mmCIF file with all atom_site columns, C-alpha atoms in Angstrom:
data_model
loop_
_atom_site.group_PDB
_atom_site.id
_atom_site.type_symbol
_atom_site.label_atom_id
_atom_site.label_alt_id
_atom_site.label_comp_id
_atom_site.label_asym_id
_atom_site.label_entity_id
_atom_site.label_seq_id
_atom_site.pdbx_PDB_ins_code
_atom_site.Cartn_x
_atom_site.Cartn_y
_atom_site.Cartn_z
_atom_site.occupancy
_atom_site.B_iso_or_equiv
_atom_site.pdbx_formal_charge
_atom_site.auth_seq_id
_atom_site.auth_comp_id
_atom_site.auth_asym_id
_atom_site.auth_atom_id
_atom_site.pdbx_PDB_model_num
ATOM 1   C CA . MET B 1 1   ? -5.360  -80.531 102.975 1.00 84.00 ? 28  MET B CA 1
ATOM 2   C CA . LYS B 1 2   ? -6.301  -79.905 99.127  1.00 89.00 ? 29  LYS B CA 1
ATOM 3   C CA . LEU B 1 3   ? -9.958  -79.860 98.112  1.00 94.00 ? 30  LEU B CA 1
ATOM 4   C CA . LEU B 1 4   ? -11.647 -79.733 94.709  1.00 95.00 ? 31  LEU B CA 1
ATOM 5   C CA . LEU B 1 5   ? -14.968 -78.292 94.760  1.00 96.00 ? 32  LEU B CA 1
ATOM 6   C CA . ILE B 1 6   ? -17.276 -79.201 91.624  1.00 96.00 ? 33  ILE B CA 1
ATOM 7   C CA . GLU B 1 7   ? -20.446 -76.729 91.717  1.00 95.00 ? 34  GLU B CA 1
ATOM 8   C CA . ASP B 1 8   ? -22.055 -74.885 88.902  1.00 93.00 ? 35  ASP B CA 1
ATOM 9   C CA . GLU B 1 9   ? -23.916 -72.193 90.983  1.00 93.00 ? 36  GLU B CA 1
ATOM 10  C CA . VAL B 1 10  ? -21.373 -69.424 90.698  1.00 95.00 ? 37  VAL B CA 1
ATOM 11  C CA . ALA B 1 11  ? -22.766 -67.316 94.181  1.00 95.00 ? 38  ALA B CA 1
ATOM 12  C CA . LEU B 1 12  ? -22.474 -70.593 96.180  1.00 94.00 ? 39  LEU B CA 1
ATOM 13  C CA . GLY B 1 13  ? -19.253 -71.788 94.667  1.00 94.00 ? 40  GLY B CA 1
ATOM 14  C CA . LYS B 1 14  ? -17.593 -68.454 95.652  1.00 95.00 ? 41  LYS B CA 1
ATOM 15  C CA . VAL B 1 15  ? -19.102 -68.430 99.069  1.00 96.00 ? 42  VAL B CA 1
ATOM 16  C CA . ILE B 1 16  ? -17.971 -72.176 99.817  1.00 96.00 ? 43  ILE B CA 1
ATOM 17  C CA . GLN B 1 17  ? -14.440 -71.852 98.200  1.00 96.00 ? 44  GLN B CA 1
ATOM 18  C CA . LYS B 1 18  ? -13.736 -68.465 100.171 1.00 95.00 ? 45  LYS B CA 1
ATOM 19  C CA . TYR B 1 19  ? -14.912 -70.188 103.211 1.00 94.00 ? 46  TYR B CA 1
ATOM 20  C CA . LEU B 1 20  ? -12.744 -73.451 102.909 1.00 94.00 ? 47  LEU B CA 1
ATOM 21  C CA . ILE B 1 21  ? -9.631  -70.988 102.226 1.00 93.00 ? 48  ILE B CA 1
ATOM 22  C CA . SER B 1 22  ? -10.162 -69.067 105.330 1.00 92.00 ? 49  SER B CA 1
ATOM 23  C CA . GLU B 1 23  ? -10.189 -72.390 107.204 1.00 89.00 ? 50  GLU B CA 1
ATOM 24  C CA . GLY B 1 24  ? -6.842  -73.208 105.624 1.00 85.00 ? 51  GLY B CA 1
ATOM 25  C CA . TYR B 1 25  ? -7.613  -75.609 102.842 1.00 90.00 ? 52  TYR B CA 1
ATOM 26  C CA . LEU B 1 26  ? -6.208  -75.336 99.472  1.00 89.00 ? 53  LEU B CA 1
ATOM 27  C CA . CYS B 1 27  ? -9.731  -75.419 97.338  1.00 93.00 ? 54  CYS B CA 1
ATOM 28  C CA . GLU B 1 28  ? -9.683  -75.360 93.462  1.00 93.00 ? 55  GLU B CA 1
ATOM 29  C CA . TRP B 1 29  ? -13.218 -75.139 92.176  1.00 95.00 ? 56  TRP B CA 1
ATOM 30  C CA . VAL B 1 30  ? -14.611 -76.154 88.717  1.00 95.00 ? 57  VAL B CA 1
ATOM 31  C CA . GLN B 1 31  ? -18.351 -75.490 87.599  1.00 95.00 ? 58  GLN B CA 1
ATOM 32  C CA . ASP B 1 32  ? -18.965 -78.512 84.998  1.00 94.00 ? 59  ASP B CA 1
ATOM 33  C CA . VAL B 1 33  ? -18.195 -82.098 84.154  1.00 95.00 ? 60  VAL B CA 1
ATOM 34  C CA . PRO B 1 34  ? -15.523 -81.441 81.691  1.00 95.00 ? 61  PRO B CA 1
ATOM 35  C CA . GLU B 1 35  ? -13.553 -79.142 83.495  1.00 94.00 ? 62  GLU B CA 1
ATOM 36  C CA . ALA B 1 36  ? -13.974 -81.545 86.956  1.00 95.00 ? 63  ALA B CA 1
ATOM 37  C CA . GLU B 1 37  ? -12.654 -84.665 84.325  1.00 94.00 ? 64  GLU B CA 1
ATOM 38  C CA . ASP B 1 38  ? -9.615  -82.665 83.332  1.00 92.00 ? 65  ASP B CA 1
ATOM 39  C CA . LYS B 1 39  ? -8.702  -81.835 87.067  1.00 91.00 ? 66  LYS B CA 1
ATOM 40  C CA . ILE B 1 40  ? -9.426  -85.355 88.378  1.00 91.00 ? 67  ILE B CA 1
ATOM 41  C CA . GLY B 1 41  ? -7.314  -86.737 85.433  1.00 88.00 ? 68  GLY B CA 1
ATOM 42  C CA . VAL B 1 42  ? -4.240  -84.702 86.059  1.00 85.00 ? 69  VAL B CA 1
ATOM 43  C CA . TYR B 1 43  ? -4.222  -83.850 89.858  1.00 86.00 ? 70  TYR B CA 1
ATOM 44  C CA . SER B 1 44  ? -4.840  -85.456 93.269  1.00 85.00 ? 71  SER B CA 1
ATOM 45  C CA . TYR B 1 45  ? -6.812  -84.407 95.933  1.00 90.00 ? 72  TYR B CA 1
ATOM 46  C CA . ASP B 1 46  ? -7.497  -85.107 99.845  1.00 89.00 ? 73  ASP B CA 1
ATOM 47  C CA . CYS B 1 47  ? -11.271 -84.626 99.555  1.00 93.00 ? 74  CYS B CA 1
ATOM 48  C CA . ILE B 1 48  ? -13.645 -83.745 96.564  1.00 95.00 ? 75  ILE B CA 1
ATOM 49  C CA . LEU B 1 49  ? -16.896 -81.972 97.040  1.00 96.00 ? 76  LEU B CA 1
ATOM 50  C CA . VAL B 1 50  ? -19.300 -82.534 94.230  1.00 94.00 ? 77  VAL B CA 1
ATOM 51  C CA . ASP B 1 51  ? -22.934 -81.734 93.142  1.00 92.00 ? 78  ASP B CA 1
ATOM 52  C CA . ILE B 1 52  ? -24.974 -84.332 91.367  1.00 90.00 ? 79  ILE B CA 1
ATOM 53  C CA . THR B 1 53  ? -26.584 -81.874 88.674  1.00 88.00 ? 80  THR B CA 1
ATOM 54  C CA . LEU B 1 54  ? -24.164 -80.239 86.790  1.00 91.00 ? 81  LEU B CA 1
ATOM 55  C CA . PRO B 1 55  ? -23.839 -78.986 83.130  1.00 92.00 ? 82  PRO B CA 1
ATOM 56  C CA . HIS B 1 56  ? -22.370 -81.593 80.331  1.00 92.00 ? 83  HIS B CA 1
ATOM 57  C CA . GLY B 1 57  ? -23.065 -84.543 82.786  1.00 90.00 ? 84  GLY B CA 1
ATOM 58  C CA . SER B 1 58  ? -23.783 -85.570 86.484  1.00 91.00 ? 85  SER B CA 1
ATOM 59  C CA . GLY B 1 59  ? -21.609 -85.897 89.529  1.00 91.00 ? 86  GLY B CA 1
ATOM 60  C CA . PHE B 1 60  ? -22.394 -89.426 89.738  1.00 92.00 ? 87  PHE B CA 1
ATOM 61  C CA . ASP B 1 61  ? -20.411 -90.120 86.622  1.00 92.00 ? 88  ASP B CA 1
ATOM 62  C CA . LEU B 1 62  ? -17.378 -88.364 88.427  1.00 94.00 ? 89  LEU B CA 1
ATOM 63  C CA . ILE B 1 63  ? -17.890 -90.565 91.760  1.00 93.00 ? 90  ILE B CA 1
ATOM 64  C CA . ARG B 1 64  ? -17.464 -93.531 89.089  1.00 92.00 ? 91  ARG B CA 1
ATOM 65  C CA . LEU B 1 65  ? -14.837 -92.070 87.252  1.00 92.00 ? 92  LEU B CA 1
ATOM 66  C CA . LEU B 1 66  ? -12.887 -91.324 90.639  1.00 92.00 ? 93  LEU B CA 1
ATOM 67  C CA . LYS B 1 67  ? -13.424 -95.204 91.616  1.00 90.00 ? 94  LYS B CA 1
ATOM 68  C CA . ASN B 1 68  ? -12.378 -96.394 88.375  1.00 89.00 ? 95  ASN B CA 1
ATOM 69  C CA . GLN B 1 69  ? -9.073  -94.705 88.872  1.00 88.00 ? 96  GLN B CA 1
ATOM 70  C CA . LYS B 1 70  ? -8.872  -96.068 92.427  1.00 86.00 ? 97  LYS B CA 1
ATOM 71  C CA . SER B 1 71  ? -8.728  -92.293 94.046  1.00 86.00 ? 98  SER B CA 1
ATOM 72  C CA . THR B 1 72  ? -8.123  -92.260 97.520  1.00 84.00 ? 99  THR B CA 1
ATOM 73  C CA . ALA B 1 73  ? -9.791  -88.869 97.707  1.00 89.00 ? 100 ALA B CA 1
ATOM 74  C CA . GLY B 1 74  ? -12.667 -88.625 100.280 1.00 91.00 ? 101 GLY B CA 1
ATOM 75  C CA . ILE B 1 75  ? -15.886 -87.873 98.342  1.00 93.00 ? 102 ILE B CA 1
ATOM 76  C CA . ILE B 1 76  ? -18.834 -85.379 99.585  1.00 94.00 ? 103 ILE B CA 1
ATOM 77  C CA . ILE B 1 77  ? -21.943 -85.210 97.539  1.00 92.00 ? 104 ILE B CA 1
ATOM 78  C CA . ILE B 1 78  ? -23.522 -81.565 98.042  1.00 90.00 ? 105 ILE B CA 1
ATOM 79  C CA . SER B 1 79  ? -26.612 -81.184 96.309  1.00 85.00 ? 106 SER B CA 1
ATOM 80  C CA . ALA B 1 80  ? -30.121 -79.699 96.319  1.00 79.00 ? 107 ALA B CA 1
ATOM 81  C CA . LYS B 1 81  ? -31.688 -83.115 95.791  1.00 70.00 ? 108 LYS B CA 1
ATOM 82  C CA . ASN B 1 82  ? -32.555 -84.776 98.873  1.00 67.00 ? 109 ASN B CA 1
ATOM 83  C CA . ALA B 1 83  ? -34.199 -88.026 97.453  1.00 67.00 ? 110 ALA B CA 1
ATOM 84  C CA . LEU B 1 84  ? -33.374 -91.086 99.263  1.00 72.00 ? 111 LEU B CA 1
ATOM 85  C CA . ASP B 1 85  ? -32.848 -92.720 95.928  1.00 76.00 ? 112 ASP B CA 1
ATOM 86  C CA . ASP B 1 86  ? -30.231 -90.116 95.217  1.00 78.00 ? 113 ASP B CA 1
ATOM 87  C CA . LYS B 1 87  ? -28.553 -90.713 98.665  1.00 79.00 ? 114 LYS B CA 1
ATOM 88  C CA . LEU B 1 88  ? -28.340 -94.367 98.229  1.00 84.00 ? 115 LEU B CA 1
ATOM 89  C CA . MET B 1 89  ? -26.828 -94.138 94.629  1.00 85.00 ? 116 MET B CA 1
ATOM 90  C CA . GLY B 1 90  ? -24.247 -91.786 95.811  1.00 82.00 ? 117 GLY B CA 1
ATOM 91  C CA . LEU B 1 91  ? -23.293 -93.975 98.931  1.00 84.00 ? 118 LEU B CA 1
ATOM 92  C CA . ASP B 1 92  ? -23.499 -97.299 96.538  1.00 87.00 ? 119 ASP B CA 1
ATOM 93  C CA . LEU B 1 93  ? -21.192 -95.572 93.961  1.00 88.00 ? 120 LEU B CA 1
ATOM 94  C CA . GLY B 1 94  ? -18.478 -94.876 96.747  1.00 87.00 ? 121 GLY B CA 1
ATOM 95  C CA . SER B 1 95  ? -18.954 -91.518 98.275  1.00 89.00 ? 122 SER B CA 1
ATOM 96  C CA . ASP B 1 96  ? -18.098 -91.075 102.070 1.00 90.00 ? 123 ASP B CA 1
ATOM 97  C CA . ASP B 1 97  ? -21.107 -88.531 102.909 1.00 90.00 ? 124 ASP B CA 1
ATOM 98  C CA . TYR B 1 98  ? -24.037 -86.718 101.486 1.00 90.00 ? 125 TYR B CA 1
ATOM 99  C CA . LEU B 1 99  ? -24.890 -83.129 102.372 1.00 89.00 ? 126 LEU B CA 1
ATOM 100 C CA . ALA B 1 100 ? -28.277 -81.689 101.113 1.00 87.00 ? 127 ALA B CA 1
ATOM 101 C CA . LYS B 1 101 ? -28.258 -77.909 100.184 1.00 86.00 ? 128 LYS B CA 1
ATOM 102 C CA . PRO B 1 102 ? -29.002 -75.404 102.020 1.00 86.00 ? 129 PRO B CA 1
ATOM 103 C CA . PHE B 1 103 ? -26.257 -76.374 104.695 1.00 89.00 ? 130 PHE B CA 1
ATOM 104 C CA . HIS B 1 104 ? -24.179 -74.499 107.283 1.00 93.00 ? 131 HIS B CA 1
ATOM 105 C CA . LEU B 1 105 ? -20.584 -74.062 106.253 1.00 95.00 ? 132 LEU B CA 1
ATOM 106 C CA . PRO B 1 106 ? -19.238 -75.142 109.560 1.00 93.00 ? 133 PRO B CA 1
ATOM 107 C CA . GLU B 1 107 ? -21.152 -78.507 109.028 1.00 93.00 ? 134 GLU B CA 1
ATOM 108 C CA . LEU B 1 108 ? -19.426 -78.816 105.709 1.00 93.00 ? 135 LEU B CA 1
ATOM 109 C CA . ASN B 1 109 ? -15.970 -78.408 107.217 1.00 93.00 ? 136 ASN B CA 1
ATOM 110 C CA . SER B 1 110 ? -16.892 -80.796 110.191 1.00 90.00 ? 137 SER B CA 1
ATOM 111 C CA . ARG B 1 111 ? -17.630 -83.463 107.690 1.00 90.00 ? 138 ARG B CA 1
ATOM 112 C CA . ILE B 1 112 ? -14.518 -83.049 105.796 1.00 91.00 ? 139 ILE B CA 1
ATOM 113 C CA . LYS B 1 113 ? -12.628 -83.290 108.819 1.00 87.00 ? 140 LYS B CA 1
ATOM 114 C CA . ALA B 1 114 ? -14.466 -86.100 109.870 1.00 85.00 ? 141 ALA B CA 1
ATOM 115 C CA . ILE B 1 115 ? -13.679 -88.013 106.556 1.00 86.00 ? 142 ILE B CA 1
ATOM 116 C CA . MET B 1 116 ? -10.009 -87.332 106.636 1.00 82.00 ? 143 MET B CA 1
ATOM 117 C CA . ARG B 1 117 ? -9.736  -88.682 110.277 1.00 77.00 ? 144 ARG B CA 1
ATOM 118 C CA . ARG B 1 118 ? -11.631 -91.827 109.220 1.00 75.00 ? 145 ARG B CA 1
ATOM 119 C CA . ARG B 1 119 ? -9.161  -92.033 106.298 1.00 71.00 ? 146 ARG B CA 1
ATOM 120 C CA . MET B 1 120 ? -5.837  -91.187 107.982 1.00 67.00 ? 147 MET B CA 1
ATOM 121 C CA . ASN B 1 121 ? -6.320  -92.317 111.639 1.00 61.00 ? 148 ASN B CA 1
ATOM 122 C CA . GLU B 1 122 ? -9.034  -94.773 111.995 1.00 56.00 ? 149 GLU B CA 1
ATOM 123 C CA . GLY B 1 123 ? -11.468 -92.268 113.549 1.00 55.00 ? 150 GLY B CA 1
ATOM 124 C CA . PHE B 1 124 ? -9.140  -91.043 116.281 1.00 62.00 ? 151 PHE B CA 1
ATOM 125 C CA . ASN B 1 125 ? -8.498  -87.189 116.499 1.00 74.00 ? 152 ASN B CA 1
ATOM 126 C CA . PHE B 1 126 ? -4.851  -87.898 116.540 1.00 81.00 ? 153 PHE B CA 1
ATOM 127 C CA . ILE B 1 127 ? -2.034  -89.903 114.464 1.00 84.00 ? 154 ILE B CA 1
ATOM 128 C CA . LEU B 1 128 ? 0.700   -91.699 116.038 1.00 87.00 ? 155 LEU B CA 1
ATOM 129 C CA . PHE B 1 129 ? 3.857   -92.811 114.093 1.00 88.00 ? 156 PHE B CA 1
ATOM 130 C CA . GLU B 1 130 ? 6.786   -93.925 116.236 1.00 90.00 ? 157 GLU B CA 1
ATOM 131 C CA . GLU B 1 131 ? 7.674   -91.223 118.441 1.00 93.00 ? 158 GLU B CA 1
ATOM 132 C CA . ILE B 1 132 ? 5.379   -88.836 116.533 1.00 92.00 ? 159 ILE B CA 1
ATOM 133 C CA . LYS B 1 133 ? 2.040   -87.783 117.632 1.00 92.00 ? 160 LYS B CA 1
ATOM 134 C CA . VAL B 1 134 ? -0.288  -85.466 115.292 1.00 90.00 ? 161 VAL B CA 1
ATOM 135 C CA . VAL B 1 135 ? -3.459  -83.529 116.014 1.00 88.00 ? 162 VAL B CA 1
ATOM 136 C CA . PRO B 1 136 ? -4.600  -82.472 112.491 1.00 83.00 ? 163 PRO B CA 1
ATOM 137 C CA . ASP B 1 137 ? -7.549  -80.254 113.794 1.00 79.00 ? 164 ASP B CA 1
ATOM 138 C CA . SER B 1 138 ? -5.611  -78.154 115.691 1.00 84.00 ? 165 SER B CA 1
ATOM 139 C CA . MET B 1 139 ? -2.280  -78.390 113.794 1.00 87.00 ? 166 MET B CA 1
ATOM 140 C CA . GLU B 1 140 ? -0.293  -79.915 116.591 1.00 91.00 ? 167 GLU B CA 1
ATOM 141 C CA . ILE B 1 141 ? 2.696   -82.050 116.491 1.00 93.00 ? 168 ILE B CA 1
ATOM 142 C CA . TYR B 1 142 ? 4.593   -83.620 119.370 1.00 95.00 ? 169 TYR B CA 1
ATOM 143 C CA . VAL B 1 143 ? 7.966   -85.677 119.556 1.00 94.00 ? 170 VAL B CA 1
ATOM 144 C CA . ASN B 1 144 ? 8.025   -87.612 122.638 1.00 92.00 ? 171 ASN B CA 1
ATOM 145 C CA . GLU B 1 145 ? 5.173   -85.339 124.226 1.00 91.00 ? 172 GLU B CA 1
ATOM 146 C CA . LYS B 1 146 ? 7.348   -82.412 123.363 1.00 92.00 ? 173 LYS B CA 1
ATOM 147 C CA . PRO B 1 147 ? 5.373   -79.862 121.067 1.00 93.00 ? 174 PRO B CA 1
ATOM 148 C CA . VAL B 1 148 ? 7.102   -78.993 117.756 1.00 93.00 ? 175 VAL B CA 1
ATOM 149 C CA . VAL B 1 149 ? 6.090   -75.329 115.961 1.00 93.00 ? 176 VAL B CA 1
ATOM 150 C CA . LEU B 1 150 ? 5.805   -75.761 112.397 1.00 93.00 ? 177 LEU B CA 1
ATOM 151 C CA . THR B 1 151 ? 4.382   -72.949 109.816 1.00 92.00 ? 178 THR B CA 1
ATOM 152 C CA . LYS B 1 152 ? 1.107   -73.752 108.234 1.00 89.00 ? 179 LYS B CA 1
ATOM 153 C CA . LYS B 1 153 ? 3.060   -74.916 104.927 1.00 90.00 ? 180 LYS B CA 1
ATOM 154 C CA . GLU B 1 154 ? 5.412   -76.729 106.612 1.00 93.00 ? 181 GLU B CA 1
ATOM 155 C CA . PHE B 1 155 ? 2.851   -78.803 108.548 1.00 93.00 ? 182 PHE B CA 1
ATOM 156 C CA . ASP B 1 156 ? 0.910   -79.423 105.375 1.00 90.00 ? 183 ASP B CA 1
ATOM 157 C CA . LEU B 1 157 ? 4.120   -80.812 103.931 1.00 92.00 ? 184 LEU B CA 1
ATOM 158 C CA . PHE B 1 158 ? 4.730   -83.080 106.756 1.00 93.00 ? 185 PHE B CA 1
ATOM 159 C CA . MET B 1 159 ? 1.186   -84.378 106.669 1.00 90.00 ? 186 MET B CA 1
ATOM 160 C CA . TYR B 1 160 ? 1.243   -84.930 103.088 1.00 90.00 ? 187 TYR B CA 1
ATOM 161 C CA . LEU B 1 161 ? 4.593   -86.912 103.281 1.00 91.00 ? 188 LEU B CA 1
ATOM 162 C CA . LEU B 1 162 ? 2.917   -88.917 106.417 1.00 89.00 ? 189 LEU B CA 1
ATOM 163 C CA . SER B 1 163 ? -0.328  -89.608 104.826 1.00 84.00 ? 190 SER B CA 1
ATOM 164 C CA . ASN B 1 164 ? 1.720   -91.033 101.844 1.00 87.00 ? 191 ASN B CA 1
ATOM 165 C CA . LYS B 1 165 ? 4.455   -92.926 104.118 1.00 86.00 ? 192 LYS B CA 1
ATOM 166 C CA . ASN B 1 166 ? 6.417   -95.528 102.280 1.00 89.00 ? 193 ASN B CA 1
ATOM 167 C CA . ARG B 1 167 ? 5.546   -93.968 98.759  1.00 89.00 ? 194 ARG B CA 1
ATOM 168 C CA . VAL B 1 168 ? 7.947   -92.124 96.844  1.00 91.00 ? 195 VAL B CA 1
ATOM 169 C CA . LEU B 1 169 ? 6.263   -88.537 95.872  1.00 90.00 ? 196 LEU B CA 1
ATOM 170 C CA . THR B 1 170 ? 7.854   -86.465 93.039  1.00 89.00 ? 197 THR B CA 1
ATOM 171 C CA . LYS B 1 171 ? 8.802   -82.901 93.995  1.00 88.00 ? 198 LYS B CA 1
ATOM 172 C CA . ALA B 1 172 ? 5.930   -81.743 91.501  1.00 85.00 ? 199 ALA B CA 1
ATOM 173 C CA . THR B 1 173 ? 3.600   -83.652 93.020  1.00 86.00 ? 200 THR B CA 1
ATOM 174 C CA . ILE B 1 174 ? 4.253   -82.059 96.606  1.00 88.00 ? 201 ILE B CA 1
ATOM 175 C CA . ALA B 1 175 ? 4.524   -78.567 95.075  1.00 88.00 ? 202 ALA B CA 1
ATOM 176 C CA . GLU B 1 176 ? 1.132   -79.103 93.548  1.00 86.00 ? 203 GLU B CA 1
ATOM 177 C CA . HIS B 1 177 ? -0.204  -80.488 97.064  1.00 84.00 ? 204 HIS B CA 1
ATOM 178 C CA . LEU B 1 178 ? 0.979   -77.342 98.603  1.00 84.00 ? 205 LEU B CA 1
ATOM 179 C CA . TYR B 1 179 ? 0.423   -74.627 96.168  1.00 84.00 ? 206 TYR B CA 1
ATOM 180 C CA . GLY B 1 180 ? -2.088  -75.696 93.964  1.00 80.00 ? 207 GLY B CA 1
ATOM 181 C CA . ASP B 1 181 ? -2.484  -76.535 90.210  1.00 72.00 ? 208 ASP B CA 1
ATOM 182 C CA . GLU B 1 182 ? -0.898  -73.666 88.889  1.00 70.00 ? 209 GLU B CA 1
ATOM 183 C CA . ILE B 1 183 ? 2.438   -74.257 90.281  1.00 72.00 ? 210 ILE B CA 1
ATOM 184 C CA . ASP B 1 184 ? 3.183   -77.242 87.736  1.00 65.00 ? 211 ASP B CA 1
ATOM 185 C CA . GLN B 1 185 ? 3.803   -74.300 85.402  1.00 63.00 ? 212 GLN B CA 1
ATOM 186 C CA . ALA B 1 186 ? 7.204   -73.639 87.683  1.00 65.00 ? 213 ALA B CA 1
ATOM 187 C CA . ASP B 1 187 ? 10.438  -73.830 86.088  1.00 67.00 ? 214 ASP B CA 1
ATOM 188 C CA . THR B 1 188 ? 12.096  -75.615 88.950  1.00 72.00 ? 215 THR B CA 1
ATOM 189 C CA . PHE B 1 189 ? 10.805  -77.106 92.464  1.00 76.00 ? 216 PHE B CA 1
ATOM 190 C CA . ASN B 1 190 ? 14.207  -76.068 94.331  1.00 78.00 ? 217 ASN B CA 1
ATOM 191 C CA . PHE B 1 191 ? 12.138  -74.115 97.061  1.00 82.00 ? 218 PHE B CA 1
ATOM 192 C CA . LEU B 1 192 ? 10.614  -77.425 98.401  1.00 85.00 ? 219 LEU B CA 1
ATOM 193 C CA . TYR B 1 193 ? 14.306  -77.937 99.607  1.00 88.00 ? 220 TYR B CA 1
ATOM 194 C CA . SER B 1 194 ? 13.960  -75.154 101.990 1.00 88.00 ? 221 SER B CA 1
ATOM 195 C CA . HIS B 1 195 ? 10.753  -76.324 103.366 1.00 91.00 ? 222 HIS B CA 1
ATOM 196 C CA . VAL B 1 196 ? 11.906  -80.074 103.741 1.00 92.00 ? 223 VAL B CA 1
ATOM 197 C CA . LYS B 1 197 ? 15.027  -78.782 105.484 1.00 93.00 ? 224 LYS B CA 1
ATOM 198 C CA . ASN B 1 198 ? 13.187  -76.696 108.126 1.00 94.00 ? 225 ASN B CA 1
ATOM 199 C CA . VAL B 1 199 ? 10.779  -79.659 108.690 1.00 94.00 ? 226 VAL B CA 1
ATOM 200 C CA . ARG B 1 200 ? 13.753  -81.834 109.312 1.00 92.00 ? 227 ARG B CA 1
ATOM 201 C CA . LYS B 1 201 ? 15.364  -79.503 111.532 1.00 94.00 ? 228 LYS B CA 1
ATOM 202 C CA . LYS B 1 202 ? 12.751  -78.477 113.931 1.00 94.00 ? 229 LYS B CA 1
ATOM 203 C CA . LEU B 1 203 ? 11.789  -82.705 114.288 1.00 94.00 ? 230 LEU B CA 1
ATOM 204 C CA . GLN B 1 204 ? 15.332  -83.693 114.895 1.00 93.00 ? 231 GLN B CA 1
ATOM 205 C CA . ASP B 1 205 ? 15.905  -80.539 117.406 1.00 93.00 ? 232 ASP B CA 1
ATOM 206 C CA . SER B 1 206 ? 13.128  -82.316 119.252 1.00 93.00 ? 233 SER B CA 1
ATOM 207 C CA . GLY B 1 207 ? 14.473  -85.690 119.345 1.00 92.00 ? 234 GLY B CA 1
ATOM 208 C CA . CYS B 1 208 ? 12.875  -87.210 116.415 1.00 93.00 ? 235 CYS B CA 1
ATOM 209 C CA . GLN B 1 209 ? 14.572  -89.592 113.724 1.00 92.00 ? 236 GLN B CA 1
ATOM 210 C CA . ASP B 1 210 ? 14.662  -88.373 110.404 1.00 92.00 ? 237 ASP B CA 1
ATOM 211 C CA . TYR B 1 211 ? 12.157  -90.127 108.523 1.00 93.00 ? 238 TYR B CA 1
ATOM 212 C CA . ILE B 1 212 ? 12.122  -88.042 105.313 1.00 93.00 ? 239 ILE B CA 1
ATOM 213 C CA . GLN B 1 213 ? 14.414  -89.399 102.796 1.00 92.00 ? 240 GLN B CA 1
ATOM 214 C CA . SER B 1 214 ? 15.440  -87.618 99.798  1.00 90.00 ? 241 SER B CA 1
ATOM 215 C CA . VAL B 1 215 ? 15.223  -89.782 96.593  1.00 90.00 ? 242 VAL B CA 1
ATOM 216 C CA . TYR B 1 216 ? 17.746  -88.227 94.281  1.00 88.00 ? 243 TYR B CA 1
ATOM 217 C CA . GLY B 1 217 ? 16.254  -86.892 90.999  1.00 85.00 ? 244 GLY B CA 1
ATOM 218 C CA . ILE B 1 218 ? 12.567  -87.594 91.963  1.00 89.00 ? 245 ILE B CA 1
ATOM 219 C CA . GLY B 1 219 ? 11.697  -86.304 95.131  1.00 89.00 ? 246 GLY B CA 1
ATOM 220 C CA . TYR B 1 220 ? 11.232  -87.551 98.884  1.00 91.00 ? 247 TYR B CA 1
ATOM 221 C CA . LYS B 1 221 ? 9.826   -90.573 101.066 1.00 92.00 ? 248 LYS B CA 1
ATOM 222 C CA . PHE B 1 222 ? 8.461   -90.655 104.536 1.00 92.00 ? 249 PHE B CA 1
ATOM 223 C CA . SER B 1 223 ? 9.339   -93.965 106.058 1.00 90.00 ? 250 SER B CA 1
ATOM 224 C CA . LYS B 1 224 ? 11.109  -95.469 109.061 1.00 85.00 ? 251 LYS B CA 1
ATOM 225 C CA . ASP B 1 225 ? 13.052  -98.049 107.047 1.00 76.00 ? 252 ASP B CA 1
#
């Protein structure tokens, strides 16, 4: 799962980023509104953690930008401001949650997971797709109740394809989601072929149909059609 942390307090930003990476997330971190606008304008994220009071602007401005772009990212406001008006404004603008500082990092993690469950599988702790069952929190995949063991990168790839089913995803978009924004400087994305090949083989060896379609010259699409 790819996150964007927008936090100007350096010490806090380092702690949050380190913790989220240790929990298996890919977490980018910026410290002001212009940097955040650059990231949001070019890259996509599963969830965005945004402070309200930021240099050169406001977190509310960034939420408005995300909604104008019709972003599907979950949004959690993390702020020292705990006034009711701020909470209501954030929620009215379209944020999914509001967490007042100081907070415990495991609580932040739980709220991120809760938002992704609501967005991906209607609040249940598992996802069903044809003969496939996925439990995102424990990174478990079953095909006809038979467990399938994937590496972390393979699981992330599978989840990204599944959560964007019926959409064609470019190789560059997939690589960026798996490895972070700097991967867009790579000369080639051929390494994705190995990941896709491994996921396909492991699923099919367990009796799963091949839902990962190669789109020539572009990338991949996850679809049963």
